[in-house]
XYZ file of C-alpha atoms in Angstrom:
736
model
C -14.030 5.267 7.499
C -15.861 7.542 9.675
C -18.529 8.922 7.672
C -18.288 12.893 8.262
C -14.286 12.231 6.883
C -16.843 10.206 3.407
C -18.875 13.216 2.993
C -15.264 15.385 3.544
C -13.778 13.332 1.380
C -13.268 13.923 -2.264
C -14.539 11.586 -4.313
C -11.243 9.605 -6.794
C -11.455 8.538 -9.820
C -9.816 5.119 -10.974
C -9.356 4.929 -14.444
C -10.031 1.844 -16.499
C -7.363 0.458 -18.005
C -8.251 1.732 -21.679
C -9.419 -0.651 -24.634
C -7.998 -0.837 -26.952
C -10.205 0.706 -30.204
C -10.342 -1.235 -33.619
C -7.797 1.523 -34.788
C -5.765 2.263 -32.153
C -1.938 1.002 -31.094
C -2.166 -0.972 -28.237
C 0.556 -2.173 -25.389
C 1.956 -5.539 -25.614
C -0.787 -7.736 -23.750
C -1.584 -7.618 -19.725
C -2.368 -9.753 -17.695
C -5.525 -6.913 -15.934
C -7.106 -8.940 -13.244
C -10.636 -9.176 -13.541
C -13.403 -9.769 -10.861
C -15.173 -13.299 -12.282
C -17.536 -13.686 -9.406
C -18.392 -12.549 -6.046
C -20.666 -14.063 -2.643
C -21.110 -12.297 1.030
C -22.517 -13.524 3.976
C -24.450 -10.833 6.128
C -22.231 -9.245 8.590
C -25.101 -10.080 10.699
C -25.572 -13.391 10.602
C -25.351 -15.747 13.274
C -25.588 -19.669 13.835
C -26.125 -22.208 16.354
C -24.606 -21.590 19.970
C -24.308 -19.675 23.255
C -24.913 -16.318 23.348
C -22.083 -14.807 21.655
C -19.782 -10.063 22.431
C -21.110 -10.196 25.655
C -18.125 -7.609 25.642
C -17.163 -7.200 22.133
C -16.910 -2.960 21.968
C -20.016 -1.830 19.970
C -19.649 -0.442 16.899
C -22.334 0.382 13.851
C -24.966 -0.055 16.074
C -24.362 -3.406 16.786
C -23.748 -4.060 20.680
C -23.135 -7.634 21.969
C -24.652 -9.911 23.238
C -26.033 -11.736 20.435
C -28.365 -14.479 20.569
C -26.171 -17.102 18.768
C -22.696 -17.160 17.815
C -21.290 -14.411 15.232
C -19.996 -15.245 12.123
C -16.950 -12.187 11.748
C -15.588 -13.719 8.582
C -12.705 -15.207 7.925
C -8.845 -14.601 8.505
C -8.241 -18.479 6.126
C -10.029 -20.721 3.928
C -9.566 -23.652 2.230
C -10.672 -25.256 -1.758
C -12.768 -28.757 -1.060
C -12.826 -28.732 -4.700
C -16.297 -29.557 -4.777
C -18.143 -25.177 -4.621
C -17.399 -25.795 -0.791
C -15.006 -24.242 1.192
C -13.682 -24.646 5.164
C -13.903 -21.149 6.620
C -12.552 -20.362 9.926
C -13.178 -16.847 11.876
C -10.537 -15.732 14.173
C -10.730 -15.577 18.224
C -13.395 -13.314 17.527
C -13.635 -9.623 18.799
C -9.957 -9.127 18.773
C -8.379 -9.404 22.265
C -8.751 -12.214 24.869
C -10.415 -10.295 27.620
C -13.675 -10.235 25.222
C -13.764 -13.564 23.442
C -14.468 -15.660 25.862
C -17.815 -16.655 24.786
C -16.578 -17.112 21.264
C -15.829 -20.790 20.207
C -13.579 -21.511 17.869
C -14.763 -23.316 14.776
C -14.348 -23.514 11.011
C -17.250 -23.818 8.675
C -17.907 -25.854 5.583
C -19.819 -22.936 3.077
C -20.952 -22.512 -0.224
C -20.987 -20.157 -2.032
C -23.873 -19.232 -5.300
C -21.226 -16.894 -7.061
C -22.680 -14.003 -8.451
C -21.382 -13.827 -11.514
C -21.749 -12.326 -15.436
C -24.521 -15.373 -16.068
C -26.092 -14.583 -13.349
C -26.663 -16.105 -8.623
C -27.638 -15.075 -5.716
C -24.350 -13.505 -4.825
C -25.191 -15.835 -1.610
C -23.525 -16.993 0.779
C -25.076 -21.054 2.943
C -23.299 -21.447 5.928
C -23.771 -26.313 5.782
C -21.754 -27.231 9.004
C -19.129 -26.434 11.125
C -16.336 -28.078 12.924
C -15.746 -27.202 16.757
C -12.151 -26.788 17.549
C -11.514 -28.063 21.378
C -9.439 -30.509 23.627
C -11.102 -33.077 24.979
C -7.932 -35.322 25.911
C -6.699 -32.945 27.769
C -3.568 -31.970 25.625
C -3.147 -28.051 27.195
C -1.169 -27.642 30.318
C -3.087 -24.181 30.828
C -6.221 -23.264 31.602
C -8.989 -22.821 28.841
C -12.461 -21.374 29.942
C -14.280 -24.777 29.487
C -11.949 -26.079 31.944
C -14.288 -28.456 32.961
C -16.468 -29.552 30.760
C -16.176 -32.791 28.848
C -15.907 -31.254 24.929
C -13.146 -28.257 26.658
C -14.550 -26.299 23.488
C -11.670 -24.100 22.827
C -12.855 -19.894 23.489
C -11.558 -17.143 21.395
C -10.128 -16.174 24.635
C -7.774 -19.779 24.750
C -6.081 -19.013 21.126
C -6.305 -16.538 18.475
C -6.633 -18.508 15.268
C -5.453 -16.365 11.704
C -4.831 -19.446 9.360
C -5.672 -22.911 7.904
C -4.120 -25.479 5.772
C -5.193 -28.607 5.894
C -2.950 -31.850 5.417
C -2.710 -34.700 2.861
C -4.018 -36.848 5.866
C -7.508 -34.854 6.273
C -6.116 -32.707 9.262
C -5.558 -29.845 9.811
C -3.322 -27.421 10.667
C -4.257 -23.134 12.253
C -1.576 -20.309 13.056
C -2.565 -18.964 16.244
C -1.036 -15.622 17.772
C -1.379 -16.007 21.217
C 1.829 -18.382 21.034
C 2.461 -18.524 18.660
C 1.784 -21.274 17.893
C 0.991 -23.538 15.551
C -2.239 -25.842 16.391
C -2.513 -29.473 14.629
C -6.395 -30.798 14.834
C -8.070 -33.564 13.109
C -10.508 -33.773 10.972
C -13.166 -33.168 13.935
C -11.940 -30.616 14.988
C -10.250 -32.571 18.338
C -6.387 -31.124 19.168
C -3.203 -33.664 18.257
C 0.002 -33.393 19.952
C 0.917 -30.314 22.441
C 0.691 -26.619 20.694
C 4.337 -25.892 18.589
C 5.607 -23.349 20.001
C 7.602 -20.840 18.443
C 11.706 -21.360 20.577
C 13.060 -17.419 21.147
C 9.475 -15.179 20.534
C 6.636 -15.232 22.712
C 3.620 -12.785 22.526
C 2.101 -10.528 25.524
C -0.561 -13.324 25.579
C 1.305 -16.225 25.657
C 0.081 -18.496 28.629
C 4.143 -19.568 29.827
C 5.542 -16.062 29.624
C 7.560 -15.804 32.815
C 7.560 -13.138 34.742
C 9.451 -9.998 33.402
C 10.334 -12.080 30.005
C 10.044 -9.126 27.479
C 7.999 -11.056 24.661
C 9.791 -10.200 20.417
C 5.744 -10.979 18.842
C 3.739 -7.208 19.765
C -0.236 -8.492 20.054
C -1.560 -9.734 18.010
C 1.416 -10.201 15.255
C 1.998 -13.641 15.421
C 0.922 -16.146 13.060
C -1.598 -14.314 10.551
C 0.007 -16.176 8.050
C 0.035 -20.322 6.767
C 0.950 -22.083 4.012
C 1.414 -25.460 3.314
C 4.108 -26.996 0.485
C 2.376 -28.021 -2.149
C 3.804 -31.968 -1.277
C 1.954 -31.241 1.916
C 5.815 -31.749 3.957
C 6.168 -28.176 5.591
C 3.694 -25.621 6.238
C 5.268 -21.968 6.096
C 4.376 -19.762 8.946
C 4.324 -15.784 8.588
C 4.942 -13.374 11.666
C 2.710 -11.198 11.126
C 4.785 -8.303 12.190
C 8.008 -7.288 12.510
C 9.694 -8.539 16.059
C 9.593 -5.714 18.768
C 13.782 -6.668 19.059
C 14.502 -6.190 14.815
C 16.309 -3.132 14.243
C 14.358 -3.226 10.004
C 11.282 -3.046 11.251
C 9.132 -3.498 7.516
C 11.352 -7.395 8.287
C 8.709 -10.111 7.979
C 9.900 -13.988 8.618
C 9.283 -17.001 7.237
C 9.777 -19.929 8.797
C 9.720 -23.836 8.362
C 8.322 -25.972 9.363
C 8.910 -30.021 8.946
C 5.074 -32.007 9.067
C 6.692 -35.325 9.115
C 9.245 -34.427 11.731
C 7.653 -31.732 13.855
C 9.668 -29.447 14.286
C 11.141 -26.459 12.700
C 13.834 -26.887 10.608
C 15.789 -23.943 11.163
C 15.668 -22.361 7.980
C 14.144 -18.797 7.905
C 13.250 -16.412 4.944
C 13.206 -11.742 5.556
C 10.305 -10.553 3.712
C 11.204 -6.475 3.722
C 7.356 -5.357 3.663
C 6.102 -2.062 1.800
C 6.401 0.431 4.715
C 7.035 -0.277 8.780
C 3.027 -0.736 9.662
C 1.885 -2.386 7.006
C 1.153 -6.791 8.417
C 1.366 -10.359 6.470
C -2.271 -10.702 5.680
C -2.110 -14.681 4.951
C 0.087 -16.998 2.297
C -0.707 -19.661 -0.207
C 1.739 -22.408 -1.437
C 1.695 -22.603 -4.728
C 3.856 -24.109 -7.965
C 7.302 -24.117 -8.244
C 7.631 -23.364 -4.539
C 6.918 -19.935 -4.614
C 4.484 -18.591 -1.694
C 1.330 -16.161 -1.911
C 1.342 -13.179 0.182
C -0.636 -10.155 1.276
C 0.022 -7.990 2.693
C -2.279 -5.428 4.506
C -2.676 -1.943 6.359
C -5.292 -1.270 8.662
C -6.740 1.203 6.448
C -10.331 0.992 4.864
C -12.204 2.647 2.735
C -10.665 5.103 1.002
C -8.429 5.564 3.453
C -7.097 2.153 2.864
C -3.716 2.252 0.585
C -2.279 -1.467 0.831
C -4.583 -4.667 0.079
C -1.849 -6.236 -2.350
C -0.910 -9.880 -3.094
C 2.304 -10.415 -3.487
C 4.421 -13.656 -5.161
C 7.252 -14.062 -3.682
C 10.231 -16.137 -4.852
C 11.904 -18.455 -1.807
C 14.611 -19.458 -4.187
C 15.658 -15.840 -4.916
C 17.587 -12.959 -2.089
C 18.138 -9.163 -3.143
C 21.368 -8.331 -1.846
C 20.024 -7.029 1.876
C 19.005 -11.087 2.768
C 14.733 -10.148 0.595
C 12.773 -12.583 -0.730
C 12.121 -11.282 -4.114
C 8.846 -9.619 -4.655
C 7.002 -8.721 -7.693
C 2.783 -7.661 -7.405
C 0.636 -10.594 -8.209
C -2.728 -8.825 -7.282
C -3.986 -5.223 -6.636
C -6.792 -5.442 -3.999
C -7.665 -1.784 -4.610
C -7.747 -2.344 -8.437
C -10.066 -5.155 -10.424
C -11.799 -4.548 -13.862
C -15.356 -5.081 -13.419
C -16.641 -5.392 -16.566
C -20.248 -6.795 -15.932
C -20.635 -5.020 -13.010
C -20.658 -7.379 -10.134
C -21.631 -6.492 -6.638
C -22.525 -3.166 -8.320
C -23.932 -0.598 -6.194
C -23.232 -1.951 -2.703
C -20.458 0.259 -1.421
C -17.501 1.537 -1.649
C -15.321 0.071 -4.748
C -17.753 -1.886 -6.359
C -17.916 -0.138 -9.173
C -16.801 -0.575 -12.891
C -13.082 -0.903 -10.948
C -13.524 -3.304 -8.043
C -11.552 -3.083 -4.604
C -11.576 -4.897 -1.549
C -11.152 -1.751 0.631
C -11.358 -3.719 3.944
C -9.404 -3.565 7.374
C -8.383 -7.109 7.705
C -8.052 -8.664 3.681
C -6.764 -12.485 4.888
C -7.126 -14.355 3.209
C -5.693 -15.843 -0.658
C -6.661 -19.278 -2.171
C -5.469 -20.012 -5.735
C -7.998 -22.562 -7.318
C -7.425 -24.807 -8.850
C -7.442 -23.116 -12.926
C -5.456 -20.525 -11.494
C -7.793 -17.536 -10.436
C -7.810 -15.722 -6.844
C -10.136 -16.049 -4.209
C -9.910 -12.831 -2.097
C -11.703 -12.380 1.782
C -11.505 -10.332 4.042
C -12.118 -10.915 7.999
C -15.014 -8.272 9.177
C -14.395 -7.755 12.653
C -17.854 -7.358 13.881
C -19.092 -5.154 14.413
C -15.910 -2.895 13.500
C -15.985 -2.016 10.333
C -17.122 -0.277 7.289
C -15.538 0.267 4.272
C -18.735 0.076 1.929
C -21.138 1.270 3.592
C -20.114 4.647 6.466
C -21.950 3.056 9.670
C -23.483 -0.550 8.136
C -20.874 -3.363 9.642
C -19.370 -5.207 6.227
C -20.345 -8.247 5.075
C -17.854 -11.395 4.744
C -17.192 -11.074 1.020
C -15.325 -13.626 -1.704
C -14.565 -12.426 -4.896
C -12.855 -14.326 -7.205
C -10.040 -12.455 -9.976
C -9.091 -13.595 -13.059
C -6.015 -12.551 -15.005
C -7.585 -11.106 -18.095
C -5.556 -10.781 -21.481
C -6.283 -7.298 -22.681
C -4.008 -4.652 -24.788
C -4.102 -1.650 -23.596
C -4.072 2.173 -25.048
C -0.897 3.524 -25.066
C -0.330 7.507 -25.238
C 2.917 9.054 -26.575
C 1.980 11.015 -23.301
C 4.274 10.068 -19.946
C 1.578 11.443 -16.178
C 3.780 11.738 -13.786
C 2.082 11.803 -10.318
C 2.888 14.674 -8.404
C 3.457 14.192 -5.611
C 1.813 11.373 -6.020
C -2.232 12.335 -6.328
C -1.787 14.908 -4.613
C -4.987 16.523 -5.842
C -6.692 13.399 -3.679
C -4.629 12.431 -0.936
C -1.361 14.707 1.748
C 1.564 15.362 -0.828
C 4.842 12.806 -0.062
C 2.768 10.080 1.170
C 2.209 6.227 0.645
C -1.317 6.494 0.123
C -0.875 10.382 -2.219
C 0.883 7.564 -3.834
C -0.553 4.581 -4.370
C -3.967 6.730 -5.633
C -1.552 8.421 -8.606
C -1.159 4.224 -9.275
C -4.230 3.222 -8.862
C -4.829 5.926 -11.795
C -2.626 5.151 -14.401
C -0.285 7.447 -13.694
C 3.331 6.242 -15.156
C 5.327 7.619 -12.680
C 5.270 9.059 -9.099
C 7.189 12.165 -8.287
C 8.328 12.001 -4.489
C 10.653 15.753 -3.271
C 13.071 14.294 -1.641
C 15.064 15.793 1.491
C 17.470 14.747 4.655
C 16.959 13.762 8.435
C 19.731 14.626 10.795
C 21.429 11.122 10.323
C 21.384 11.163 6.606
C 17.770 9.224 6.226
C 16.280 11.136 2.220
C 12.551 11.018 3.872
C 10.255 12.623 0.405
C 8.038 15.418 2.263
C 8.000 19.304 -0.376
C 9.984 20.914 1.810
C 12.621 20.456 4.099
C 10.431 22.734 6.546
C 7.706 20.671 7.469
C 5.302 23.068 9.874
C 2.710 22.772 7.103
C 2.750 19.289 5.741
C 2.601 17.322 9.072
C 1.062 17.087 12.864
C 4.403 18.640 14.912
C 2.883 21.648 15.398
C 0.448 19.257 18.172
C 3.869 17.294 19.497
C 5.189 19.093 22.513
C 7.854 17.178 23.419
C 8.915 19.154 19.782
C 8.288 22.365 19.785
C 11.672 23.480 21.110
C 12.539 22.040 17.559
C 10.540 25.611 15.787
C 13.966 27.890 14.300
C 14.014 30.178 11.652
C 16.476 29.634 9.145
C 17.815 30.839 6.311
C 16.836 28.417 3.465
C 17.924 29.429 -0.497
C 17.886 32.625 0.415
C 14.949 33.317 2.440
C 14.051 33.350 5.155
C 12.076 30.938 6.858
C 10.484 29.842 10.159
C 9.049 26.012 11.345
C 10.560 23.223 11.611
C 12.678 20.971 9.443
C 14.112 17.774 8.326
C 17.346 18.187 8.948
C 17.094 18.387 13.329
C 15.087 15.608 13.624
C 15.729 11.741 13.148
C 13.844 8.663 11.219
C 12.377 7.487 14.507
C 11.172 10.999 15.474
C 9.814 11.770 11.946
C 7.717 8.471 12.304
C 6.550 9.871 14.965
C 4.520 12.393 12.733
C 1.650 11.768 10.965
C 1.040 13.689 7.208
C -1.023 16.806 6.749
C -2.402 18.807 3.709
C -0.994 21.469 2.792
C -3.649 23.609 1.724
C -6.413 22.253 3.307
C -9.246 25.422 2.730
C -7.713 25.014 -1.207
C -9.037 20.801 -0.560
C -10.955 20.119 2.203
C -11.539 16.900 0.706
C -7.708 15.785 1.136
C -7.583 17.423 4.420
C -10.291 14.374 5.452
C -7.299 11.898 6.118
C -4.314 13.930 7.637
C -3.207 12.741 11.079
C -3.426 9.064 9.084
C 0.236 8.341 6.849
C 3.572 8.214 8.038
C 6.064 10.490 6.751
C 7.518 8.101 3.858
C 11.602 6.922 3.117
C 12.588 7.121 0.270
C 13.526 4.491 -0.350
C 9.946 3.312 0.321
C 9.105 4.713 -2.182
C 11.140 3.392 -4.532
C 10.256 -0.686 -3.108
C 6.596 1.136 -3.314
C 7.561 1.971 -7.905
C 9.616 -0.977 -8.451
C 6.699 -3.983 -6.584
C 4.104 -2.012 -8.806
C 3.083 -2.045 -12.243
C 0.958 0.573 -14.774
C -1.871 0.220 -16.480
C 0.101 -0.348 -19.942
C 1.370 -3.194 -17.824
C 5.340 -1.095 -17.350
C 6.902 -0.489 -14.478
C 6.241 2.024 -12.385
C 8.439 4.751 -13.105
C 10.018 7.563 -10.684
C 11.301 11.381 -10.550
C 12.260 11.941 -7.127
C 13.181 15.808 -6.968
C 16.587 16.769 -4.647
C 15.395 20.034 -3.220
C 17.469 22.746 -2.010
C 20.878 20.659 -2.645
C 23.066 23.188 -1.972
C 21.860 24.061 1.342
C 21.706 20.750 1.925
C 25.611 20.659 0.881
C 26.451 23.505 3.578
C 25.762 22.058 6.643
C 27.244 18.105 5.899
C 24.010 16.839 4.179
C 24.523 15.897 0.905
C 20.993 14.555 -1.045
C 23.405 13.249 -4.721
C 25.231 10.142 -2.785
C 22.474 8.619 -0.595
C 20.220 9.262 -3.672
C 22.027 7.073 -5.832
C 23.177 4.674 -3.196
C 19.032 4.184 -2.554
C 19.353 3.183 -6.807
C 21.636 0.867 -6.056
C 20.507 -1.110 -3.641
C 17.278 -1.610 -5.092
C 18.606 -2.682 -8.179
C 17.607 0.984 -10.350
C 20.902 2.517 -11.113
C 20.799 1.527 -14.481
C 20.089 3.314 -17.605
C 16.999 1.942 -18.922
C 15.673 1.967 -15.321
C 12.350 4.248 -14.757
C 14.271 6.475 -13.563
C 14.492 10.680 -13.788
C 16.407 12.596 -11.304
C 15.351 16.596 -11.032
C 16.233 19.442 -9.564
C 15.993 23.281 -9.827
C 20.111 24.154 -9.910
C 21.935 23.196 -11.547
C 25.581 22.279 -9.688
C 24.250 19.220 -8.152
C 22.870 17.959 -11.647
C 26.420 18.338 -13.757
C 27.545 15.456 -10.454
C 24.716 13.458 -10.844
C 25.263 12.795 -14.040
C 29.488 12.069 -13.439
C 27.481 9.622 -10.708
C 24.302 7.563 -12.746
C 22.884 6.403 -16.054
C 19.475 7.537 -15.197
C 17.526 9.816 -17.157
C 18.415 13.495 -15.657
C 15.744 16.663 -15.881
C 16.331 20.359 -15.576
C 13.825 22.106 -13.749
C 12.685 25.229 -15.033
C 11.364 28.402 -13.132
C 9.256 30.769 -14.955
C 11.341 33.549 -13.266
C 13.878 33.397 -11.037
C 16.952 31.332 -11.359
C 18.505 28.024 -10.471
C 20.295 29.314 -6.411
C 23.097 27.263 -6.852
C 23.980 29.897 -9.872
C 22.996 33.095 -7.935
C 24.939 31.913 -5.178
C 27.827 31.507 -7.285
C 27.028 35.160 -8.827
C 26.682 33.559 -11.962
C 24.269 35.971 -13.652
C 22.398 33.415 -15.708
C 18.606 33.060 -15.077
C 16.362 30.570 -16.098
C 15.279 32.537 -19.434
C 18.525 32.141 -20.233
C 18.163 28.244 -19.503
C 15.305 27.411 -22.095
C 17.119 29.350 -24.752
C 18.905 27.787 -27.561
C 21.759 28.203 -26.460
C 21.111 27.452 -22.819
C 18.971 24.585 -23.789
C 22.084 22.992 -25.829
C 23.898 23.209 -22.662
C 21.399 21.806 -20.958
C 21.658 18.794 -22.964
C 25.321 18.289 -22.982
C 24.218 16.890 -18.803
C 20.376 16.152 -18.652
C 17.824 14.406 -21.494
C 14.856 16.145 -20.842
C 13.674 19.740 -19.161
C 11.188 19.544 -16.833
C 9.203 23.659 -18.115
C 7.323 25.246 -15.584
C 4.302 25.455 -18.211
C 3.628 29.369 -18.615
C 7.324 28.629 -19.962
C 5.400 26.535 -22.986
C 2.368 28.754 -22.556
C 2.153 32.027 -21.537
C -0.656 33.833 -20.419
C -2.671 36.471 -21.799
C -2.777 39.535 -20.011
C -6.221 38.018 -19.817
C -5.503 35.175 -17.746
C -6.402 33.151 -20.887
C -3.816 31.018 -22.881
C -1.330 33.321 -25.174
C 0.380 31.373 -27.929
C 3.069 28.953 -27.315
C 6.320 29.466 -27.231
C 10.084 27.914 -29.472
C 10.780 26.225 -25.831
C 9.706 22.590 -27.155
C 10.760 23.398 -30.749
C 14.205 24.570 -29.492
C 14.554 21.500 -26.692
C 13.243 19.089 -28.821
C 16.581 20.117 -31.494
C 18.378 19.996 -28.315
C 17.242 16.226 -27.669
C 15.553 17.088 -24.691
C 11.770 15.958 -24.399
C 10.140 18.493 -22.096
C 8.146 17.429 -19.066
C 5.802 20.429 -18.388
C 4.085 21.098 -14.955
C 1.922 21.648 -12.792
C -1.258 20.759 -13.682
C -4.050 21.024 -10.998
C -8.045 20.839 -11.156
C -8.991 23.898 -9.446
C -10.318 27.311 -11.204
C -7.271 29.482 -8.960
C -4.806 26.987 -11.128
C -6.457 27.852 -15.076
C -5.967 29.908 -17.703
C -8.950 31.459 -17.951
C -10.987 29.903 -20.293
C -10.488 26.456 -18.809
C -12.527 27.539 -16.017
C -16.310 26.973 -14.151
C -16.336 30.036 -12.342
C -15.874 32.678 -9.987
C -14.926 30.295 -7.126
C -10.886 29.804 -6.841
C -11.269 26.619 -5.428
C -14.047 24.999 -7.548
C -13.499 22.819 -10.514
C -12.000 23.830 -13.574
C -11.885 21.974 -17.360
C -8.242 20.573 -16.279
C -8.873 18.242 -19.192
C -9.309 21.201 -21.463
C -5.940 22.597 -20.942
C -4.064 19.909 -20.515
C -4.597 18.809 -23.932
C -3.673 22.851 -25.080
C -0.782 21.944 -23.865
C 0.422 18.151 -25.185
C -0.567 19.831 -28.877
C 1.939 22.394 -27.899
C 4.223 19.619 -28.182
C 4.915 17.732 -24.080
C 6.283 14.664 -23.616
C 5.223 14.105 -20.813
C 2.888 15.655 -17.490
C 2.651 16.680 -13.834
C -0.276 17.057 -12.677
C -2.094 16.870 -9.080
C -4.836 14.797 -10.709
C -3.844 11.528 -12.621
C -7.026 10.870 -12.982
C -7.593 13.625 -15.728
C -4.696 13.990 -16.759
C -4.274 9.723 -18.039
C -7.791 10.505 -20.259
C -6.526 14.333 -21.601
C -3.648 12.184 -22.760
C -5.506 8.949 -23.565
C -5.447 9.963 -27.553
C -2.263 11.823 -27.442
C -0.121 11.898 -30.519
């Protein structure tokens, strides 16, 4: 993250999973990822060899060439079981063009782990092997073509993954082909590269003139696993094939070591979002794989740094392998303070927020070793302006019994107080802050895809105004009786929306969130559902999702009904069932009645403190929201809904001086009708708080949101919507 952006960013509080006090009742025991050991290797460490990095891009105060061989992090590691590891860098500096002076090697390293009991946390490099083609097996020119040793360089191959076979030889996955490379124990190439038939990258030395590459540049075999019996390799294509209709698909292949050939068996893995890549793979007992899925962001910008457990013997209705979250590397408990003070993500909650999270190894005791490729000198996730060290972290899974609150916390549009709303970054931040639910507002694209936006007008929440190709889409429409000018999702296909990036809706109020403008995609509802169902709360429960249909009468009127595709999306993801952690919301009433007949998930009738549901107004029905929250109105709501989602002034109005008045009877009446009550929206800034909870006259300064929340929880709320889930979680932790 750039230093300027870091300075502007609001600090995000990652709430530690609440500890269980002696007199409190906790939930079911959960496996909490906990940092137990860490070691680093200086980013500026040099090994013997010729100068390297003459053409590397200068960054973070470092300019090549460097007097020796740089170690730009490690893309793969092998556990030797004796305290040492084989650790392999990639091709050096990112491309063929700038890596001809980088020698391909694997280093034997010995970490002196920093643990709760001590340890220096330093990593010693004991020796290395140099990959070479001294037997002249390659039939295309290499950098060291005329030399006896024929040492391989980063201009010859982009090595990214490595495993050790039962016979002690090494198999390496690389990206220029993509190829599988087979080396002996000292690094000499044993066979010609094994190509992936029908799939070449732009750097493939056998690419014919005019041939279209299917594998995008630097999207080859970043990940490679070996079966526990040693018979099969499982290379994984890092990104989607260029010609794949589903750009979230990643292909897992099977290679038979004994036959020296691909078996023809393949599996499809679906990434959380199109831009995500596969960083590493590791085979575990039972035939499953551990896969690293990551985005390309670092530091506070990071969204996805995850390890999923993938079952190759189980696929869903769409043909994708089932995946289960094994580790979110952005949230690891650190009770011993290991690595504290080393920069962003090294506090009470530890994270590995590096761009290139590229190593996962299951150690013999079951712990996970994770590590990074630091893309030297480019990455600065920990300390802006300083190159990241190479680091290894060992994560154990400790049984804990979290304290469970009776009040649900719903991340309003995600953690929209910290990240631009309705982005996977906002939703992931809410999950990291221990929210129970995330809330996407849903609207439709021109081609009928539901996407997460607060409104169908997107001029204020995306960079569409900066796209001259869409200037003629700006128009004026009447939405729910109000004339609105701007750009509208229903005038764009999903592919067109994918060219836009989200931005903060109220930058003058939240400049810290605005620091992330221009980074994140507009997610589809399917992507939000997938994020939720592949995540867990701090209580160890599935993360819930609370989609709100926006302007359903309007969308019905233009032939883009929201209800049917919403239910279809839930059905496709296995979430259309009574016990699913799903709540469908709307400010209108008719579509909720329809949804009650279409699905068994819970339904919430939203009620504002003024006005009326638009569908009632459009039908000439005189009832207002005030009528809906009378005992009679609530009894009728209870015939089709399970929850009343009330604007907070409906629960506790403001007095003339701006302080909280006495609570109304709405909560008690709703409970009497069999409805839960969720209150919205609880925000941190003074301008949104009752007078007694404001910290100053500055409308945008932080006030006492926790104090306000406690007052509303005392009034009987069953759930709260908050832009700041971290504050809400702390405030409701001791609730009823």
